[in-house]
mmCIF file of C-alpha atoms in Angstrom:
data_model
loop_
_atom_site.group_PDB
_atom_site.id
_atom_site.type_symbol
_atom_site.label_atom_id
_atom_site.label_comp_id
_atom_site.label_asym_id
_atom_site.label_seq_id
_atom_site.Cartn_x
_atom_site.Cartn_y
_atom_site.Cartn_z
ATOM 1 C CA MET A 1 0.069 0.145 -0.032
ATOM 2 C CA ALA A 2 1.453 3.234 -1.159
ATOM 3 C CA SER A 3 2.385 5.999 1.770
ATOM 4 C CA THR A 4 0.525 9.218 2.145
ATOM 5 C CA ALA A 5 2.433 12.244 3.141
ATOM 6 C CA ILE A 6 0.189 14.516 5.860
ATOM 7 C CA SER A 7 1.554 17.772 6.960
ATOM 8 C CA LEU A 8 0.349 18.546 10.606
ATOM 9 C CA SER A 9 1.786 20.930 13.537
ATOM 10 C CA LEU A 10 2.070 19.238 16.825
ATOM 11 C CA PRO A 11 -0.320 21.060 19.170
ATOM 12 C CA THR A 12 1.866 20.453 22.305
ATOM 13 C CA PHE A 13 4.945 22.095 20.421
ATOM 14 C CA PRO A 14 4.049 25.182 18.941
ATOM 15 C CA SER A 15 7.335 25.741 17.211
ATOM 16 C CA SER A 16 7.728 22.615 15.846
ATOM 17 C CA SER A 17 5.607 21.216 12.785
ATOM 18 C CA LEU A 18 6.495 17.934 11.156
ATOM 19 C CA THR A 19 5.653 15.797 7.965
ATOM 20 C CA VAL A 20 4.205 12.304 8.835
ATOM 21 C CA LYS A 21 4.002 9.421 6.400
ATOM 22 C CA ALA A 22 1.296 6.922 7.312
ATOM 23 C CA LYS A 23 -0.516 4.214 5.748
ATOM 24 C CA PRO A 24 -4.028 5.471 4.404
ATOM 25 C CA SER A 25 -6.517 4.867 7.263
ATOM 26 C CA ILE A 26 -3.998 3.774 9.853
ATOM 27 C CA PHE A 27 -3.095 6.681 12.378
ATOM 28 C CA SER A 28 -1.929 4.830 15.616
ATOM 29 C CA HIS A 29 1.777 5.790 16.645
ATOM 30 C CA HIS A 30 2.791 2.548 15.750
ATOM 31 C CA HIS A 31 2.234 3.503 12.134
ATOM 32 C CA LEU A 32 3.729 6.965 12.156
ATOM 33 C CA PHE A 33 7.186 7.495 10.769
ATOM 34 C CA ILE A 34 8.399 11.347 11.388
ATOM 35 C CA ALA A 35 10.175 12.342 8.512
ATOM 36 C CA LYS A 36 11.134 15.882 8.585
ATOM 37 C CA ASN A 37 10.199 19.509 9.353
ATOM 38 C CA VAL A 38 8.125 21.729 7.278
ATOM 39 C CA PRO A 39 7.417 25.108 7.592
ATOM 40 C CA SER A 40 5.170 26.179 10.060
ATOM 41 C CA SER A 41 2.697 27.698 7.723
ATOM 42 C CA SER A 42 1.829 24.218 6.130
ATOM 43 C CA LEU A 43 -1.748 23.400 5.655
ATOM 44 C CA PHE A 44 -3.391 19.891 6.218
ATOM 45 C CA SER A 45 -3.282 18.038 3.201
ATOM 46 C CA SER A 46 -5.956 15.631 4.237
ATOM 47 C CA SER A 47 -9.595 15.724 4.963
ATOM 48 C CA THR A 48 -11.016 17.217 8.021
ATOM 49 C CA LYS A 49 -11.842 13.624 9.160
ATOM 50 C CA ILE A 50 -8.343 12.479 8.844
ATOM 51 C CA THR A 51 -6.967 15.812 10.521
ATOM 52 C CA LYS A 52 -9.060 14.921 13.211
ATOM 53 C CA GLN A 53 -7.577 11.193 13.580
ATOM 54 C CA ILE A 54 -4.069 12.323 13.586
ATOM 55 C CA ARG A 55 -4.588 14.879 15.804
ATOM 56 C CA THR A 56 -5.890 12.441 18.347
ATOM 57 C CA ALA A 57 -2.953 10.650 17.769
ATOM 58 C CA PHE A 58 -0.417 13.354 18.395
ATOM 59 C CA LYS A 59 -2.272 14.821 21.531
ATOM 60 C CA ILE A 60 0.392 12.567 23.108
ATOM 61 C CA LYS A 61 3.833 14.530 22.842
ATOM 62 C CA CYS A 62 6.792 12.491 21.254
ATOM 63 C CA SER A 63 8.003 12.042 24.408
ATOM 64 C CA SER A 64 5.028 10.065 25.694
ATOM 65 C CA ALA A 65 5.314 6.555 27.016
ATOM 66 C CA SER A 66 2.830 5.143 25.061
ATOM 67 C CA PHE A 67 5.530 4.626 22.551
ATOM 68 C CA SER A 68 6.726 1.196 22.464
ATOM 69 C CA ASN A 69 9.429 0.083 25.129
ATOM 70 C CA THR A 70 12.098 -0.588 22.511
ATOM 71 C CA LEU A 71 15.356 1.107 23.437
ATOM 72 C CA PRO A 72 18.040 1.956 21.543
ATOM 73 C CA SER A 73 21.440 -0.198 21.864
ATOM 74 C CA ALA A 74 23.255 3.090 21.857
ATOM 75 C CA LEU A 75 22.857 6.711 21.618
ATOM 76 C CA LEU A 76 25.274 8.510 19.614
ATOM 77 C CA PHE A 77 25.908 12.424 19.659
ATOM 78 C CA ASP A 78 27.454 14.551 17.358
ATOM 79 C CA CYS A 79 29.356 17.364 19.538
ATOM 80 C CA ASP A 80 29.524 20.701 17.666
ATOM 81 C CA GLY A 81 26.102 22.166 17.174
ATOM 82 C CA VAL A 82 24.557 19.208 19.064
ATOM 83 C CA LEU A 83 25.661 19.093 22.530
ATOM 84 C CA VAL A 84 26.347 23.038 22.290
ATOM 85 C CA ASP A 85 26.157 25.643 19.510
ATOM 86 C CA THR A 86 29.676 26.058 19.347
ATOM 87 C CA GLU A 87 30.294 27.026 15.798
ATOM 88 C CA LYS A 88 29.768 30.839 15.355
ATOM 89 C CA ASP A 89 30.848 32.051 18.844
ATOM 90 C CA GLY A 90 33.148 29.238 19.817
ATOM 91 C CA HIS A 91 35.294 27.584 16.951
ATOM 92 C CA ARG A 92 35.015 30.592 14.241
ATOM 93 C CA VAL A 93 35.982 33.137 17.113
ATOM 94 C CA SER A 94 38.909 30.578 18.193
ATOM 95 C CA PHE A 95 39.942 30.364 14.876
ATOM 96 C CA ASN A 96 40.099 34.207 14.376
ATOM 97 C CA ASP A 97 41.982 34.767 17.321
ATOM 98 C CA THR A 98 44.605 32.093 16.031
ATOM 99 C CA PHE A 99 44.684 33.810 12.902
ATOM 100 C CA ASN A 100 45.224 37.261 14.482
ATOM 101 C CA GLU A 101 47.875 35.919 17.149
ATOM 102 C CA LYS A 102 49.695 34.793 14.128
ATOM 103 C CA GLU A 103 49.357 37.915 12.000
ATOM 104 C CA LEU A 104 47.985 36.112 8.763
ATOM 105 C CA GLY A 105 45.634 38.848 7.791
ATOM 106 C CA VAL A 106 42.657 36.279 8.092
ATOM 107 C CA THR A 107 39.183 36.819 8.958
ATOM 108 C CA TRP A 108 36.456 34.253 8.694
ATOM 109 C CA ASP A 109 32.931 36.191 8.949
ATOM 110 C CA VAL A 110 29.626 34.267 10.024
ATOM 111 C CA ASP A 111 28.815 33.664 6.531
ATOM 112 C CA LEU A 112 31.914 32.348 5.222
ATOM 113 C CA TYR A 113 32.625 30.016 8.290
ATOM 114 C CA GLY A 114 28.942 28.638 7.281
ATOM 115 C CA GLU A 115 30.084 27.706 4.055
ATOM 116 C CA LEU A 116 33.159 26.381 5.390
ATOM 117 C CA LEU A 117 31.431 24.381 8.027
ATOM 118 C CA LYS A 118 30.459 21.975 4.689
ATOM 119 C CA ILE A 119 33.962 20.559 5.146
ATOM 120 C CA GLY A 120 34.314 18.128 8.216
ATOM 121 C CA GLY A 121 37.015 18.858 10.241
ATOM 122 C CA GLY A 122 39.064 21.931 11.345
ATOM 123 C CA LYS A 123 42.476 21.192 9.676
ATOM 124 C CA GLU A 124 40.866 20.240 6.329
ATOM 125 C CA ARG A 125 38.611 23.676 6.677
ATOM 126 C CA MET A 126 41.803 25.525 6.903
ATOM 127 C CA THR A 127 43.720 23.915 4.057
ATOM 128 C CA ALA A 128 40.720 24.165 1.461
ATOM 129 C CA TYR A 129 40.430 27.495 2.679
ATOM 130 C CA PHE A 130 44.195 28.401 1.921
ATOM 131 C CA ASN A 131 44.220 26.336 -1.196
ATOM 132 C CA LYS A 132 41.540 28.470 -2.740
ATOM 133 C CA THR A 133 42.097 32.034 -1.588
ATOM 134 C CA GLY A 134 45.933 31.519 -1.626
ATOM 135 C CA TRP A 135 48.184 31.014 1.381
ATOM 136 C CA PRO A 136 49.694 33.678 3.577
ATOM 137 C CA ASP A 137 52.821 35.165 3.200
ATOM 138 C CA LYS A 138 53.844 33.516 6.422
ATOM 139 C CA ALA A 139 53.043 29.834 5.573
ATOM 140 C CA PRO A 140 55.527 27.792 4.145
ATOM 141 C CA LYS A 141 55.829 26.405 0.468
ATOM 142 C CA SER A 142 56.234 22.703 0.692
ATOM 143 C CA GLU A 143 53.397 20.266 0.830
ATOM 144 C CA GLU A 144 54.831 18.739 4.125
ATOM 145 C CA GLU A 145 55.386 22.101 6.053
ATOM 146 C CA ARG A 146 52.058 23.271 5.302
ATOM 147 C CA LYS A 147 50.778 20.185 7.194
ATOM 148 C CA ALA A 148 52.647 20.789 10.140
ATOM 149 C CA PHE A 149 51.919 24.703 9.789
ATOM 150 C CA ILE A 150 48.122 23.948 9.752
ATOM 151 C CA ALA A 151 48.784 21.302 12.507
ATOM 152 C CA SER A 152 50.189 23.935 14.548
ATOM 153 C CA LEU A 153 47.454 26.825 13.987
ATOM 154 C CA HIS A 154 45.004 24.061 14.921
ATOM 155 C CA LYS A 155 46.645 23.018 17.868
ATOM 156 C CA ARG A 156 46.474 26.751 18.993
ATOM 157 C CA LYS A 157 42.762 27.253 17.851
ATOM 158 C CA THR A 158 41.908 24.064 20.249
ATOM 159 C CA GLU A 159 43.860 25.417 23.245
ATOM 160 C CA LEU A 160 41.496 28.920 22.502
ATOM 161 C CA PHE A 161 38.472 27.196 22.115
ATOM 162 C CA MET A 162 38.866 24.699 25.120
ATOM 163 C CA ALA A 163 39.348 28.053 27.298
ATOM 164 C CA LEU A 164 35.900 29.001 26.314
ATOM 165 C CA ILE A 165 34.606 25.799 27.438
ATOM 166 C CA GLU A 166 36.258 25.591 30.438
ATOM 167 C CA ASN A 167 35.185 29.072 31.761
ATOM 168 C CA ARG A 168 31.633 27.847 30.683
ATOM 169 C CA LEU A 169 30.890 30.644 28.255
ATOM 170 C CA LEU A 170 28.848 28.189 25.865
ATOM 171 C CA PRO A 171 25.928 26.404 27.493
ATOM 172 C CA LEU A 172 24.685 23.075 26.785
ATOM 173 C CA ARG A 173 21.851 23.116 24.130
ATOM 174 C CA PRO A 174 18.394 22.490 25.782
ATOM 175 C CA GLY A 175 17.481 18.666 26.688
ATOM 176 C CA VAL A 176 20.962 17.256 26.142
ATOM 177 C CA ALA A 177 21.842 16.624 30.086
ATOM 178 C CA LYS A 178 18.158 15.231 30.135
ATOM 179 C CA LEU A 179 18.527 12.539 27.278
ATOM 180 C CA ILE A 180 21.740 11.686 28.223
ATOM 181 C CA ASP A 181 20.734 10.702 31.894
ATOM 182 C CA GLN A 182 17.470 8.901 30.637
ATOM 183 C CA ALA A 183 19.941 6.704 28.763
ATOM 184 C CA LEU A 184 22.505 5.932 31.115
ATOM 185 C CA GLY A 185 19.460 5.246 33.674
ATOM 186 C CA GLU A 186 18.078 2.912 31.090
ATOM 187 C CA GLY A 187 21.356 1.030 30.664
ATOM 188 C CA VAL A 188 22.102 2.391 26.945
ATOM 189 C CA LYS A 189 25.450 2.900 25.674
ATOM 190 C CA VAL A 190 26.221 6.659 25.249
ATOM 191 C CA ALA A 191 28.964 7.852 22.856
ATOM 192 C CA VAL A 192 30.055 11.411 21.247
ATOM 193 C CA CYS A 193 31.277 10.910 17.766
ATOM 194 C CA SER A 194 32.893 14.199 16.451
ATOM 195 C CA THR A 195 35.274 15.570 13.287
ATOM 196 C CA SER A 196 36.382 17.844 16.206
ATOM 197 C CA ASN A 197 39.826 17.973 18.168
ATOM 198 C CA GLU A 198 39.394 15.061 20.791
ATOM 199 C CA LYS A 199 40.380 17.369 23.531
ATOM 200 C CA ALA A 200 37.949 19.908 22.648
ATOM 201 C CA VAL A 201 35.349 17.133 22.540
ATOM 202 C CA SER A 202 36.571 15.636 26.024
ATOM 203 C CA ALA A 203 36.571 19.355 27.181
ATOM 204 C CA VAL A 204 32.955 19.871 26.327
ATOM 205 C CA VAL A 205 31.787 16.628 27.962
ATOM 206 C CA SER A 206 33.865 16.818 31.089
ATOM 207 C CA CYS A 207 33.003 20.466 31.689
ATOM 208 C CA LEU A 208 29.669 20.890 30.668
ATOM 209 C CA LEU A 209 28.210 17.406 31.330
ATOM 210 C CA GLY A 210 30.079 16.821 34.506
ATOM 211 C CA PRO A 211 32.562 14.071 35.677
ATOM 212 C CA GLU A 212 30.292 11.721 36.426
ATOM 213 C CA ARG A 213 28.709 11.472 33.362
ATOM 214 C CA ALA A 214 31.905 12.204 31.399
ATOM 215 C CA GLU A 215 33.249 8.645 32.927
ATOM 216 C CA LYS A 216 30.319 6.961 31.295
ATOM 217 C CA ILE A 217 30.478 8.353 27.803
ATOM 218 C CA GLN A 218 32.853 7.143 25.316
ATOM 219 C CA ILE A 219 34.457 9.738 22.893
ATOM 220 C CA PHE A 220 35.384 9.044 19.178
ATOM 221 C CA ALA A 221 36.888 12.205 17.757
ATOM 222 C CA GLY A 222 39.380 13.984 15.481
ATOM 223 C CA ASP A 223 41.771 11.882 13.703
ATOM 224 C CA VAL A 224 40.698 8.681 15.231
ATOM 225 C CA VAL A 225 39.444 7.514 11.678
ATOM 226 C CA PRO A 226 41.104 8.304 8.411
ATOM 227 C CA ARG A 227 38.335 9.703 6.676
ATOM 228 C CA LYS A 228 35.647 12.190 8.228
ATOM 229 C CA LYS A 229 31.861 12.788 7.880
ATOM 230 C CA PRO A 230 30.172 12.586 5.612
ATOM 231 C CA ASP A 231 32.209 9.267 5.442
ATOM 232 C CA PRO A 232 30.591 6.816 8.020
ATOM 233 C CA ALA A 233 33.812 5.590 9.322
ATOM 234 C CA ILE A 234 33.460 7.090 12.913
ATOM 235 C CA TYR A 235 29.889 5.857 13.026
ATOM 236 C CA THR A 236 30.987 2.498 12.228
ATOM 237 C CA LEU A 237 33.889 2.464 14.576
ATOM 238 C CA ALA A 238 31.633 3.515 17.382
ATOM 239 C CA ALA A 239 29.226 0.520 16.965
ATOM 240 C CA ASN A 240 32.178 -1.647 16.569
ATOM 241 C CA THR A 241 33.962 -0.628 19.677
ATOM 242 C CA LEU A 242 30.726 -0.311 21.767
ATOM 243 C CA GLY A 243 29.502 -3.986 20.546
ATOM 244 C CA VAL A 244 26.200 -2.833 19.026
ATOM 245 C CA GLU A 245 24.653 -3.381 15.605
ATOM 246 C CA PRO A 246 24.605 -0.318 13.798
ATOM 247 C CA SER A 247 20.709 -0.926 13.018
ATOM 248 C CA SER A 248 20.200 -0.554 16.660
ATOM 249 C CA CYS A 249 22.037 2.823 17.362
ATOM 250 C CA VAL A 250 20.259 6.108 17.174
ATOM 251 C CA VAL A 251 22.492 9.429 16.429
ATOM 252 C CA VAL A 252 21.434 12.795 17.210
ATOM 253 C CA GLU A 253 23.065 15.118 14.430
ATOM 254 C CA ASP A 254 22.766 18.899 13.316
ATOM 255 C CA SER A 255 24.229 18.728 9.747
ATOM 256 C CA ALA A 256 23.616 17.466 6.446
ATOM 257 C CA ILE A 257 27.161 15.731 6.474
ATOM 258 C CA GLY A 258 26.552 14.204 9.988
ATOM 259 C CA LEU A 259 23.695 12.968 8.553
ATOM 260 C CA ALA A 260 24.886 11.193 5.631
ATOM 261 C CA ALA A 261 27.416 9.880 7.644
ATOM 262 C CA ALA A 262 25.006 8.129 10.249
ATOM 263 C CA LYS A 263 22.654 6.905 7.400
ATOM 264 C CA ALA A 264 25.692 5.626 5.365
ATOM 265 C CA ALA A 265 26.461 3.665 8.578
ATOM 266 C CA GLY A 266 23.076 1.975 8.506
ATOM 267 C CA MET A 267 21.973 4.068 11.702
ATOM 268 C CA THR A 268 18.676 5.946 12.684
ATOM 269 C CA CYS A 269 19.281 9.602 12.928
ATOM 270 C CA ILE A 270 17.241 12.624 14.491
ATOM 271 C CA VAL A 271 18.465 15.956 13.558
ATOM 272 C CA THR A 272 18.417 18.798 16.003
ATOM 273 C CA LYS A 273 18.753 22.083 13.925
ATOM 274 C CA SER A 274 21.580 24.544 14.806
ATOM 275 C CA GLY A 275 22.185 28.279 13.888
ATOM 276 C CA TYR A 276 24.211 27.202 10.782
ATOM 277 C CA THR A 277 22.573 24.168 9.834
ATOM 278 C CA ALA A 278 18.598 25.430 9.786
ATOM 279 C CA ASP A 279 18.355 25.458 5.847
ATOM 280 C CA GLU A 280 20.075 22.399 5.114
ATOM 281 C CA ASP A 281 18.626 19.666 3.508
ATOM 282 C CA PHE A 282 17.527 16.759 5.979
ATOM 283 C CA LEU A 283 14.924 14.706 3.666
ATOM 284 C CA ASN A 284 16.751 11.526 4.813
ATOM 285 C CA ALA A 285 16.491 12.018 8.562
ATOM 286 C CA ASP A 286 14.232 10.203 10.561
ATOM 287 C CA ALA A 287 12.990 13.030 12.552
ATOM 288 C CA VAL A 288 13.810 16.523 12.689
ATOM 289 C CA PHE A 289 13.685 19.187 15.651
ATOM 290 C CA ASP A 290 14.831 22.565 16.731
ATOM 291 C CA CYS A 291 16.376 21.027 19.707
ATOM 292 C CA ILE A 292 16.182 18.068 22.369
ATOM 293 C CA GLY A 293 14.351 20.594 24.365
ATOM 294 C CA ASP A 294 13.541 20.377 28.539
ATOM 295 C CA PRO A 295 9.932 20.306 29.910
ATOM 296 C CA PRO A 296 7.811 22.001 29.649
ATOM 297 C CA GLU A 297 9.408 22.599 25.892
ATOM 298 C CA GLU A 298 10.476 18.991 25.536
ATOM 299 C CA ARG A 299 10.428 17.874 21.590
ATOM 300 C CA PHE A 300 11.513 14.190 22.588
ATOM 301 C CA ASP A 301 12.861 11.856 24.795
ATOM 302 C CA LEU A 302 14.544 8.389 25.187
ATOM 303 C CA ALA A 303 11.412 6.647 24.414
ATOM 304 C CA PHE A 304 11.027 8.609 21.058
ATOM 305 C CA CYS A 305 14.391 7.617 20.183
ATOM 306 C CA GLY A 306 13.235 3.676 20.531
ATOM 307 C CA SER A 307 9.619 4.151 18.587
ATOM 308 C CA LEU A 308 11.739 5.177 15.618
ATOM 309 C CA LEU A 309 13.576 1.629 15.646
ATOM 310 C CA GLU A 310 10.091 0.014 15.437
ATOM 311 C CA LYS A 311 9.762 -2.525 12.538
ATOM 312 C CA GLN A 312 6.094 -1.244 11.918
ATOM 313 C CA TYR A 313 7.154 2.277 11.065
ATOM 314 C CA VAL A 314 6.789 2.777 7.433
ATOM 315 C CA SER A 315 9.250 4.527 5.360
#
């Protein structure tokens, strides 16, 4: 039976509207697949009768306990833009401070950095930028020396970024601590999988989530894999290391390249859009929200993550 796309706004979440694909005439939560965000101005494409049935089905929040008791084997988070909205006021600022210290005459404004974020990894980002715009006069000429030059810039940038985190100048995004606590409380494995430097990711986890949570969270970051997102290598490594099947993992990402990596690894992926990624294409995501959210503005919880793994969901 063909799927029918139905647009609706969740009454409990004024800022979230979702496109739901469902088998015609089947509207229990067991047969609903949350596909992606649509503009809040979207009109119901179904009849009044169908609309009322779906409204009834979604009177319960996405966090409702009426979803199945299925839980993920592992909950895997990206770091930047997911745990903390770090890019604009964290990493970008730290890159610019580094360029200024080294007197390179380079500044990345907000819009430019948004474009550069399409390249995974800070060292890769700088290399691509200099290859395109020209290398600074102070940069070495040989390829090997330039690799060392980029590494030294990235090392200093990481030190400056860590100072921001350690001084708690960048807060956790809403709902992050709540969702991690729910997962750890249910025995679900939790990991952070990021293209960022391992020291920077560890600083975010330990300083902002606290040492008690940090000791239970495994970190896969930086150059731990040879190819960065959108390559699935980091998520495949996480699943293998944690001893779980990729199909039983739920990933929380904020970017198109992160989503591509998660899906290529065979994992379910929820997107929580960040400042730089709000307009990216998340068509292949299993669900899209503006954030995880804390009560009373909660968007979803661990039960919802588990519900996405149910076999009766229709894609």
